[in-house]
Every structure is written in structure tokens, then in C-alpha cells.
mmCIF file of C-alpha atoms and ligand atoms in Angstrom:
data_model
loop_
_atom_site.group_PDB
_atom_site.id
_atom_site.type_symbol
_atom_site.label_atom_id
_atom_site.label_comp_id
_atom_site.label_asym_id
_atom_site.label_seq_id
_atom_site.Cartn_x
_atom_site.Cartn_y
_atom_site.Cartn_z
ATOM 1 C CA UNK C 1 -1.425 -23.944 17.392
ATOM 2 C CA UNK C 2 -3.864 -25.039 20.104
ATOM 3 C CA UNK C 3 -7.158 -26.704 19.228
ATOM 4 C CA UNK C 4 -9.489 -23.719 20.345
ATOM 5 C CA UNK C 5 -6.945 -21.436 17.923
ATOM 6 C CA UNK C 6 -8.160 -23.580 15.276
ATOM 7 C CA UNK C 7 -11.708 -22.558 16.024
ATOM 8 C CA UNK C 8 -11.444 -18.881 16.547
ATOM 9 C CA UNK C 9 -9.950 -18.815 13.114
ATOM 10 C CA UNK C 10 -11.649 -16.782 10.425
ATOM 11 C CA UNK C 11 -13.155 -19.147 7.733
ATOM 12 C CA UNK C 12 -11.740 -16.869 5.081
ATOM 13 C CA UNK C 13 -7.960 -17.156 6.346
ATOM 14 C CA UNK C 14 -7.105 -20.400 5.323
ATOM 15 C CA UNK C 15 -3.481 -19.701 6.191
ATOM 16 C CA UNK C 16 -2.685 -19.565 9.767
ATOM 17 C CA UNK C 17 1.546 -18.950 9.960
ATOM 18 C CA UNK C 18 3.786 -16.123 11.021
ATOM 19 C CA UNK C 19 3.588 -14.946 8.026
ATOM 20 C CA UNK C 20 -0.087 -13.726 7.874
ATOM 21 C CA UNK C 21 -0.222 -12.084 11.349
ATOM 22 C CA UNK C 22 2.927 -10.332 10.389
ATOM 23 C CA UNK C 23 0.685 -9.017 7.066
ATOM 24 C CA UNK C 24 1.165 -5.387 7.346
ATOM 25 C CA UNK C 25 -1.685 -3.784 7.509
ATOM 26 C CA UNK C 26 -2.786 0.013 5.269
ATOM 27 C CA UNK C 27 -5.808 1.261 5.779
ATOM 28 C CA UNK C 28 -6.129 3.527 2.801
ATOM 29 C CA UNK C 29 -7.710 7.420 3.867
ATOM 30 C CA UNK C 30 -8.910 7.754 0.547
ATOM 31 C CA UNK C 31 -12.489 6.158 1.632
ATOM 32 C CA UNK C 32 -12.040 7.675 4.996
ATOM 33 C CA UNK C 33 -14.683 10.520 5.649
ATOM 34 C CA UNK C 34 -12.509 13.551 4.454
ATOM 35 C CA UNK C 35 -14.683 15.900 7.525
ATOM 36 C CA UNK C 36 -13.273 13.968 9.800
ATOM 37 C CA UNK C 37 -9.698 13.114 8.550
ATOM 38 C CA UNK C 38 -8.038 13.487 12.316
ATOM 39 C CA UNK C 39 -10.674 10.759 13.948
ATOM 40 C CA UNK C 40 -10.502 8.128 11.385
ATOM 41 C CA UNK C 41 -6.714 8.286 11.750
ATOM 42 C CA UNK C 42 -6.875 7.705 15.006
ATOM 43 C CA UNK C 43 -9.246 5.037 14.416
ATOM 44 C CA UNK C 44 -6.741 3.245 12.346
ATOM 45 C CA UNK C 45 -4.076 3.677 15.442
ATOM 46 C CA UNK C 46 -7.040 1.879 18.036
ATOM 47 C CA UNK C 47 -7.502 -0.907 15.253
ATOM 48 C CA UNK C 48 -4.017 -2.046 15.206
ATOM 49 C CA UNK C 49 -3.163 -1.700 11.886
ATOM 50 C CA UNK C 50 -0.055 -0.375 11.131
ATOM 51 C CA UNK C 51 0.008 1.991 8.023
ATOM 52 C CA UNK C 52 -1.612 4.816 6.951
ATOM 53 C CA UNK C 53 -1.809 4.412 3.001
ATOM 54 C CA UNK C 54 -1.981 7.969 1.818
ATOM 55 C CA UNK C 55 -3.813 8.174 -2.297
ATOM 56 C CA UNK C 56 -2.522 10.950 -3.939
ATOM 57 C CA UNK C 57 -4.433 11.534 -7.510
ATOM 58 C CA UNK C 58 -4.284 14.480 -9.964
ATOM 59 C CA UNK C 59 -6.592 14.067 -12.034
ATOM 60 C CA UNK C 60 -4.310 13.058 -15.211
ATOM 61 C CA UNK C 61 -2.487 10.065 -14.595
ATOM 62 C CA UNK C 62 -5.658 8.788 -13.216
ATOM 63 C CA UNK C 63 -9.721 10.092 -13.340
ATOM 64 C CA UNK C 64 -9.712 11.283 -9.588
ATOM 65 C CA UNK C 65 -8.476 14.058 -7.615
ATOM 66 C CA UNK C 66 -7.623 13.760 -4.368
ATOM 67 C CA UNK C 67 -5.604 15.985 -1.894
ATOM 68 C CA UNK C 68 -1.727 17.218 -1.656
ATOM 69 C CA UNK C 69 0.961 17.742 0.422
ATOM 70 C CA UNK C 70 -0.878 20.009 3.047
ATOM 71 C CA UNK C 71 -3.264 17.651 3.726
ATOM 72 C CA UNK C 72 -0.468 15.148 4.567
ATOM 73 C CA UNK C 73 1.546 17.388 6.708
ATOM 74 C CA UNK C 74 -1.573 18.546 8.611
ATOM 75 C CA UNK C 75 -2.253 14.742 9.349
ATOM 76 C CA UNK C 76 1.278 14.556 10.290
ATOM 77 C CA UNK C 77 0.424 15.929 13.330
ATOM 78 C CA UNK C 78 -2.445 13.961 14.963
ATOM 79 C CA UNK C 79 -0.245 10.417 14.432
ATOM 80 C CA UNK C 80 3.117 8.793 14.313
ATOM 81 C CA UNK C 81 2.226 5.917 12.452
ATOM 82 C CA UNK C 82 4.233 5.191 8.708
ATOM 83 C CA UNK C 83 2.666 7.283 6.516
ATOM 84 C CA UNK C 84 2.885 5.359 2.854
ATOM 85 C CA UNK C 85 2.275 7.991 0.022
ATOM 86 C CA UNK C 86 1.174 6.726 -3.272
ATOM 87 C CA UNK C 87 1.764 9.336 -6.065
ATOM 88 C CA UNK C 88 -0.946 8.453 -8.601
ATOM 89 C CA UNK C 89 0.065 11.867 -10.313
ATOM 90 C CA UNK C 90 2.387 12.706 -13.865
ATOM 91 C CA UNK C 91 5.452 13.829 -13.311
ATOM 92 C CA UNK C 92 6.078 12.941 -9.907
ATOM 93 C CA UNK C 93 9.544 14.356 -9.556
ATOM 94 C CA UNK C 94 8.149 17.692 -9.770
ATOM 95 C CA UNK C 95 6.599 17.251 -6.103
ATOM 96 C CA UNK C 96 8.796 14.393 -4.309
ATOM 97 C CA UNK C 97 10.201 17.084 -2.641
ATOM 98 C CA UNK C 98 6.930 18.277 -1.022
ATOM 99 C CA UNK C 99 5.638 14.977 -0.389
ATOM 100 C CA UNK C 100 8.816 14.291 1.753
ATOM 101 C CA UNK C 101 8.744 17.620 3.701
ATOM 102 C CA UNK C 102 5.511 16.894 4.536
ATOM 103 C CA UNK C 103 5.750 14.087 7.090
ATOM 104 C CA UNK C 104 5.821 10.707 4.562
ATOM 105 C CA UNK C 105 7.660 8.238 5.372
ATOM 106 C CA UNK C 106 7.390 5.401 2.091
ATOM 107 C CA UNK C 107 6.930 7.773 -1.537
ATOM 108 C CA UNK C 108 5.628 6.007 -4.301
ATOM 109 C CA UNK C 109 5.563 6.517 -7.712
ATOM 110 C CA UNK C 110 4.599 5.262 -10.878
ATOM 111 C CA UNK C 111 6.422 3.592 -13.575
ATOM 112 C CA UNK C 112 4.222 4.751 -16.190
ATOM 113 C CA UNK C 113 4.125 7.971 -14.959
ATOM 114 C CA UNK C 114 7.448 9.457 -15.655
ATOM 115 C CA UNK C 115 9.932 8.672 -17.958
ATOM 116 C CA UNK C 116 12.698 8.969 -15.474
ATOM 117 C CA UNK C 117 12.132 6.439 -13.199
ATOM 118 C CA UNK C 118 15.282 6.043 -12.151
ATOM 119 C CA UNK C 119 15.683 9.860 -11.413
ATOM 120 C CA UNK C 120 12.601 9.872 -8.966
ATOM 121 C CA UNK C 121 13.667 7.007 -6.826
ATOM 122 C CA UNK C 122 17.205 8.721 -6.415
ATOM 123 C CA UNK C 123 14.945 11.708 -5.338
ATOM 124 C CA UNK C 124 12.993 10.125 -3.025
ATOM 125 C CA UNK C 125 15.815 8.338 -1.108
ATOM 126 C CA UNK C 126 17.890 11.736 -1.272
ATOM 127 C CA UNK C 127 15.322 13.310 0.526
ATOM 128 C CA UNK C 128 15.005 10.999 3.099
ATOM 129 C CA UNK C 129 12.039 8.629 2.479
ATOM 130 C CA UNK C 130 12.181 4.764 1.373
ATOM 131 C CA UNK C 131 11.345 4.515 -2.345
ATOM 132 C CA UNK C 132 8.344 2.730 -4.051
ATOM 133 C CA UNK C 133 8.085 1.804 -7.336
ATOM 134 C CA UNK C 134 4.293 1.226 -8.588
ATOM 135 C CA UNK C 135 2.812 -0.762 -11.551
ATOM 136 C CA UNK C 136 -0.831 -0.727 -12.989
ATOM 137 C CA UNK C 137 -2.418 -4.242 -14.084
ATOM 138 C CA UNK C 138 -1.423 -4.082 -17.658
ATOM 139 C CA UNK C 139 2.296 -3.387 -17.276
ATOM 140 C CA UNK C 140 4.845 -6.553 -16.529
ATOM 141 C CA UNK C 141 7.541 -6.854 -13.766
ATOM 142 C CA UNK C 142 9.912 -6.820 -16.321
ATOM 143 C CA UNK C 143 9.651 -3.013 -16.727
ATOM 144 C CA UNK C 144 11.041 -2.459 -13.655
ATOM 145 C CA UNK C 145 13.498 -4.711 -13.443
ATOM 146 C CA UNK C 146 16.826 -2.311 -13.966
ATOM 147 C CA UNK C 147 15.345 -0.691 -10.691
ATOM 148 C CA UNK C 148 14.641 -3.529 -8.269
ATOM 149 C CA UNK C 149 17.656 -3.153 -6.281
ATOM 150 C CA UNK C 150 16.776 0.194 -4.930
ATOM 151 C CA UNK C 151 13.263 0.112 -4.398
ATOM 152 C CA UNK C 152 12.110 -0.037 -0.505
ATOM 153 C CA UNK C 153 8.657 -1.193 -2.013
ATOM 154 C CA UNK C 154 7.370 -2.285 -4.523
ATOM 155 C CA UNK C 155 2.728 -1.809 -4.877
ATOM 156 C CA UNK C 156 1.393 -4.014 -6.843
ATOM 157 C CA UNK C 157 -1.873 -2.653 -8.116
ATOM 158 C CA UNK C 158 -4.962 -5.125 -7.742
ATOM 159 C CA UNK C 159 -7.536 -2.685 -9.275
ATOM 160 C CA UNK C 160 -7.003 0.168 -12.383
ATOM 161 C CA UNK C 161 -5.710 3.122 -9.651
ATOM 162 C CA UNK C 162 -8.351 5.933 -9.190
ATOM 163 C CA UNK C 163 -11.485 4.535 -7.000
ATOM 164 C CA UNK C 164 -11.938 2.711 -4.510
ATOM 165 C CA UNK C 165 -14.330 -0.370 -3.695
ATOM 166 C CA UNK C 166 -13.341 -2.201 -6.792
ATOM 167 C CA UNK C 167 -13.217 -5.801 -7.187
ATOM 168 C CA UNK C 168 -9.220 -7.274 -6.934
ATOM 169 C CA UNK C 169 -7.950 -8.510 -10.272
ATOM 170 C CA UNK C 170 -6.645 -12.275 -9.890
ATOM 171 C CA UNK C 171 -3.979 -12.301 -12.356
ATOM 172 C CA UNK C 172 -2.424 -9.613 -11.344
ATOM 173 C CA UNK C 173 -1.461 -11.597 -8.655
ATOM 174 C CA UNK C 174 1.639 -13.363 -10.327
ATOM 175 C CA UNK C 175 3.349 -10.267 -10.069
ATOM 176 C CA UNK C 176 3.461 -10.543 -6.429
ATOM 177 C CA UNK C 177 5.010 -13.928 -6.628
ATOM 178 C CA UNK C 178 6.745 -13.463 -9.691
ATOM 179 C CA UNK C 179 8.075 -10.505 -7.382
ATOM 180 C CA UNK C 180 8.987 -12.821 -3.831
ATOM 181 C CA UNK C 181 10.706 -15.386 -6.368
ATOM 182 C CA UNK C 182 13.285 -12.336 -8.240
ATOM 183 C CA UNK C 183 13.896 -10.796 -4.250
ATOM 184 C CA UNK C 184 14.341 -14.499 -2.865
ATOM 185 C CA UNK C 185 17.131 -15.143 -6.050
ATOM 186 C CA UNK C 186 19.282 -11.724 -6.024
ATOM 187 C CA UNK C 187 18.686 -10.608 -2.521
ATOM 188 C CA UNK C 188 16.851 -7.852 -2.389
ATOM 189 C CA UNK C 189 14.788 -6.593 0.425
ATOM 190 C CA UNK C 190 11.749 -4.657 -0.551
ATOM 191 C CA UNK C 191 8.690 -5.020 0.534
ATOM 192 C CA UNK C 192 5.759 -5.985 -1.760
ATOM 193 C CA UNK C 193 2.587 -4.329 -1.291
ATOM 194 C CA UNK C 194 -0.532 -5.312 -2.952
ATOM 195 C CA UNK C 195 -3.363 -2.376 -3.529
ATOM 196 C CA UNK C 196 -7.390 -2.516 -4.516
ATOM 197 C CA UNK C 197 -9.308 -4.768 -3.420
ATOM 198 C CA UNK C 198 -8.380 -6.655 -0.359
ATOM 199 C CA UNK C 199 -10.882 -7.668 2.136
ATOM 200 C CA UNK C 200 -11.136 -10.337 3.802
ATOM 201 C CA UNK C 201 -12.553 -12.632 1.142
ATOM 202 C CA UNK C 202 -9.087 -12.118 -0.888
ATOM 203 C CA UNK C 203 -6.363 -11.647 2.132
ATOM 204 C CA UNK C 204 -6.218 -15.122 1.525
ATOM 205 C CA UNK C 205 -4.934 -15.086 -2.363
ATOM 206 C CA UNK C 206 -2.556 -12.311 -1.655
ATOM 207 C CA UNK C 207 -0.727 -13.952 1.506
ATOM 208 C CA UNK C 208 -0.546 -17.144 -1.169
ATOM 209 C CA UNK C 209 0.916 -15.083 -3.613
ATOM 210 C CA UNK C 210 3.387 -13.651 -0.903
ATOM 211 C CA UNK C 211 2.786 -9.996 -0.431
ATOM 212 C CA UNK C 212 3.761 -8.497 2.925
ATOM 213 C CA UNK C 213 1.457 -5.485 3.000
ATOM 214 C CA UNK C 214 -2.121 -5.211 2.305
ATOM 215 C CA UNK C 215 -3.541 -1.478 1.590
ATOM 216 C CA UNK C 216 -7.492 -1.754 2.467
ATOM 217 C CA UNK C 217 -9.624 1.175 1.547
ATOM 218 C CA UNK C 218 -13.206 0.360 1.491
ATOM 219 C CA UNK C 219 -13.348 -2.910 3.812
ATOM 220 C CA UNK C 220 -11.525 -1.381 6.560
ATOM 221 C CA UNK C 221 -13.361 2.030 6.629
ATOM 222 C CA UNK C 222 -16.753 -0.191 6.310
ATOM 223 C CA UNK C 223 -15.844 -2.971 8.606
ATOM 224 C CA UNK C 224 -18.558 -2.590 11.729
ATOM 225 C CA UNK C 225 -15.671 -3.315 13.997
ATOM 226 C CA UNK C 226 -12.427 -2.100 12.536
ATOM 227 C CA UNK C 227 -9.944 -3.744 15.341
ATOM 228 C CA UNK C 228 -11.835 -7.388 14.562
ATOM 229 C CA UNK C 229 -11.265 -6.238 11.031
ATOM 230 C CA UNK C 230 -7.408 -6.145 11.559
ATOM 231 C CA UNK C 231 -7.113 -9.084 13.595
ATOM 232 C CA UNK C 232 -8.561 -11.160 10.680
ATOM 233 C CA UNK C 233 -6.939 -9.872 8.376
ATOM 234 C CA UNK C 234 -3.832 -10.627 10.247
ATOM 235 C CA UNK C 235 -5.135 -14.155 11.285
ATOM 236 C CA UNK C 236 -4.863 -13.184 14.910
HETATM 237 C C1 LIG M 1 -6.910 3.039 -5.830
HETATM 238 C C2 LIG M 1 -6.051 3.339 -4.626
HETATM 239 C C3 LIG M 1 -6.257 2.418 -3.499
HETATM 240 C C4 LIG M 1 -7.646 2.381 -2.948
HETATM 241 C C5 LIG M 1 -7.949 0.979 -2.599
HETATM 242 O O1 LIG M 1 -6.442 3.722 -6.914
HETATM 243 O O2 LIG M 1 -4.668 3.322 -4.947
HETATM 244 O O3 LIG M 1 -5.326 2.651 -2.449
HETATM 245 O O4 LIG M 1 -7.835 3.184 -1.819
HETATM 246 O O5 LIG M 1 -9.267 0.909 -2.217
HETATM 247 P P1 LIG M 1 -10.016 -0.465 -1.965
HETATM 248 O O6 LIG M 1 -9.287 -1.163 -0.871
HETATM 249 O O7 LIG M 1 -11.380 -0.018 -1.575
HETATM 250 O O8 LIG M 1 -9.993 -1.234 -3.252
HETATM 251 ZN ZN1 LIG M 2 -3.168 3.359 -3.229
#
């Protein structure tokens, strides 16, 4: 790293390696302004970043309600970056199908949302999409270990899922690690995601704890200068 590298970087990213500016990067469209769904996804295209984390809730599994599969597919159409659905819904098998027809490319679910886990993620890969396996603050890795060798992703939730612009719980950061250290010993290849939260006071923490994608909701959609935003997040 050259000297005026040093000095460009942000005072909040502490770590300055590969593996930060390869941080994926998932602007979440749930605090997007829902008028003007088309423009703010093409505002996370000119940023840089690299996702588009797509917040599916019913109202049930958690105290929100979002938007379905239309919305999705009619999205679809003004981007061709990954679309990374996150089924905060019960029953998610009853839907996978839609959610896959309509343009997403990662489908997540939730453990504690169905009690056929294993049944969903078969679903989701027979239909075509990478599979992602979701747990809320209060449940341990160990519940889905029979299932970590077919998961694409794994989203680690930093926050209780339903709102945005909520303040990242630390401890649920060992599961991120505790997650790196089980794919690092058998070999597995999924990708851990870490969601609620992140901004650019605790990108730091979660590259430390080894996740490779961060979903932002509220700091990206409020940063003044969204591409600067990704940059730092990155470490660029
Ligand atoms: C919360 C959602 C998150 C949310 C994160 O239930 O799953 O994706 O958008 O928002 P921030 O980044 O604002 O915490
Ligand atoms: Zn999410």
C-alpha cells in the first residue's frame, strides 16, 4: 500500500486487505423510496455496489409488510444486477416458486419459519436460484448445521428482522465467525452475509468477524454521496 493510500483511508476501516474491498456490497430497497423504485435501483448500479438485497415481509413471521413477487419481477426489468431475496414470510415453500420466476437470483429463507427446512432449500435450488438459509439473533448456528452443505448463503441477522435503521447487535457477531471457522474445516463454500445495521461505523466488526457480504438499508439510501458510500465501505 502506498503512503498517500494510507491517508485516503476512511478512519472507520481499520482493515485495509483484499478482503474488505472484495466486501460485497447490498443495498437493501426496503428504505429505498418505494415512488421511485426504478431510480434508486439504478442508483445502486452508479454507486458500485453490487447487490440488490430484496426484504420480503408478511406481516406474520415478522411486524412489517412489504411487497411480493410482482414488485420483484417488475424491477427485474430496469437492472441486471444479483437480485438477493430475503423471505421474512411463514411458510416460505408455498411461494419459492414465485420468487424464482420472478427474476431472483439468491432466495432466502428462514429457519424458524418453516419446519421443513430442508424441503425449501431443495426447492429453491430446483428452481434454479442459489439457496440461503437465514437465522434471527436468538437462534444458534447449531440449528442449521444438518443443512450447511447446501446452502449458497448463509444471512446472519444483526438486528430482530422487520425495520430498518436499527442499531447492529454485537454478539451476534460470533455467528459469522463461528460460521468462516465450520466452512474453513469441512469445505464448504457459502457465502456469509451479515444483515441490520451496517454502516460504516460497524463495516469494521463485521469484516473482523469474516462476513463477505454486507446488506445496508438505511446508511446507503441516506449516505449524501452513495458511490463514496461504497467505496468506504469497501476500503477503496
Ligand atoms: C430487516 C431487513 C434488513 C434491513 C436492514 O429486517 O432484513 O435487510 O433492510 O436495514 P438497515 O441496514 O437499515 O439496518
Ligand atoms: Zn434483509
Amino acid at each position: 500500500m502506498q503512503e498517500e493510500d494510507v491517508a485516503k483511508r476512511p478512519a472507520t476501516c481499520y482493515k485495509w486487505d483484499m478482503e474488505h474491498s472484495s466486501l460485497i456490497i447490498a443495498p437493501s430497497m426496503l428504505s429505498a423510496d418505494f415512488s421511485r423504485t426504478a431510480e434508486e435501483v439504478a442508483s445502486i448500479k452508479n454507486s458500485g455496489a453490487d447487490w440488490v438485497h430484496l426484504d420480503v415481509m408478511d406481516g406474520m413471521f415478522v411486524p412489517n409488510i412489504t411487497f411480493g413477487p410482482k414488485f420483484i419481477k417488475d424491477l427485474r426489468k430496469h437492472t441486471d444486477l444479483v437480485f438477493d431475496t430475503h423471505l421474512m414470510i411463514e411458510q416460505p415453500e408455498r411461494y419459492i416458486q414465485l420468487f424464482a420466476e420472478s427474476g431472483s437470483d439468491y432466495i432466502t429463507v428462514h429457519g424458524e419459519a418453516t419446519r421443513h427446512v430442508h424441503r425449501a432449500l431443495q426447492m429453491i435450488k430446483s428452481s434454479g436460484c442459489k439457496a440461503g438459509i437465514s437465522l434471527v439473533p436468538s437462534t444458534p448456528v447449531c440449528a442449521i448445521e444438518p443443512i450447511l452443505d447446501m446452502v449458497d448463503l448463509i444471512l446472519v441477522m444483526t438486528v430482530n428482522p422487520g425495520f430498518g435503521g436499527q442499531a447492529l447487535i454485537p454478539s451476534t457477531l460470533e455467528k459469522v465467525t463461528q460460521l468462516a471457522e465450520i466452512r474453513q474445516a469441512k469445505g464448504y463454500s457459502y457465502l456469509i452475509s451479515v444483515d441490520g445495521g451496517v454502516n460504516l461505523s460497524t463495516v469494521s466488526t463485521i469484516v473482523e468477524a469474516k462476513a463477505d457480504v454486507a446488506v445496508c438499508g438505511n446508511a446507503f439510501f441516506t449516505a449524501a454521496d452513495r458511490k463514496l458510500f461504497v467505496q468506504q465501505m469497501k476500503g477503496l
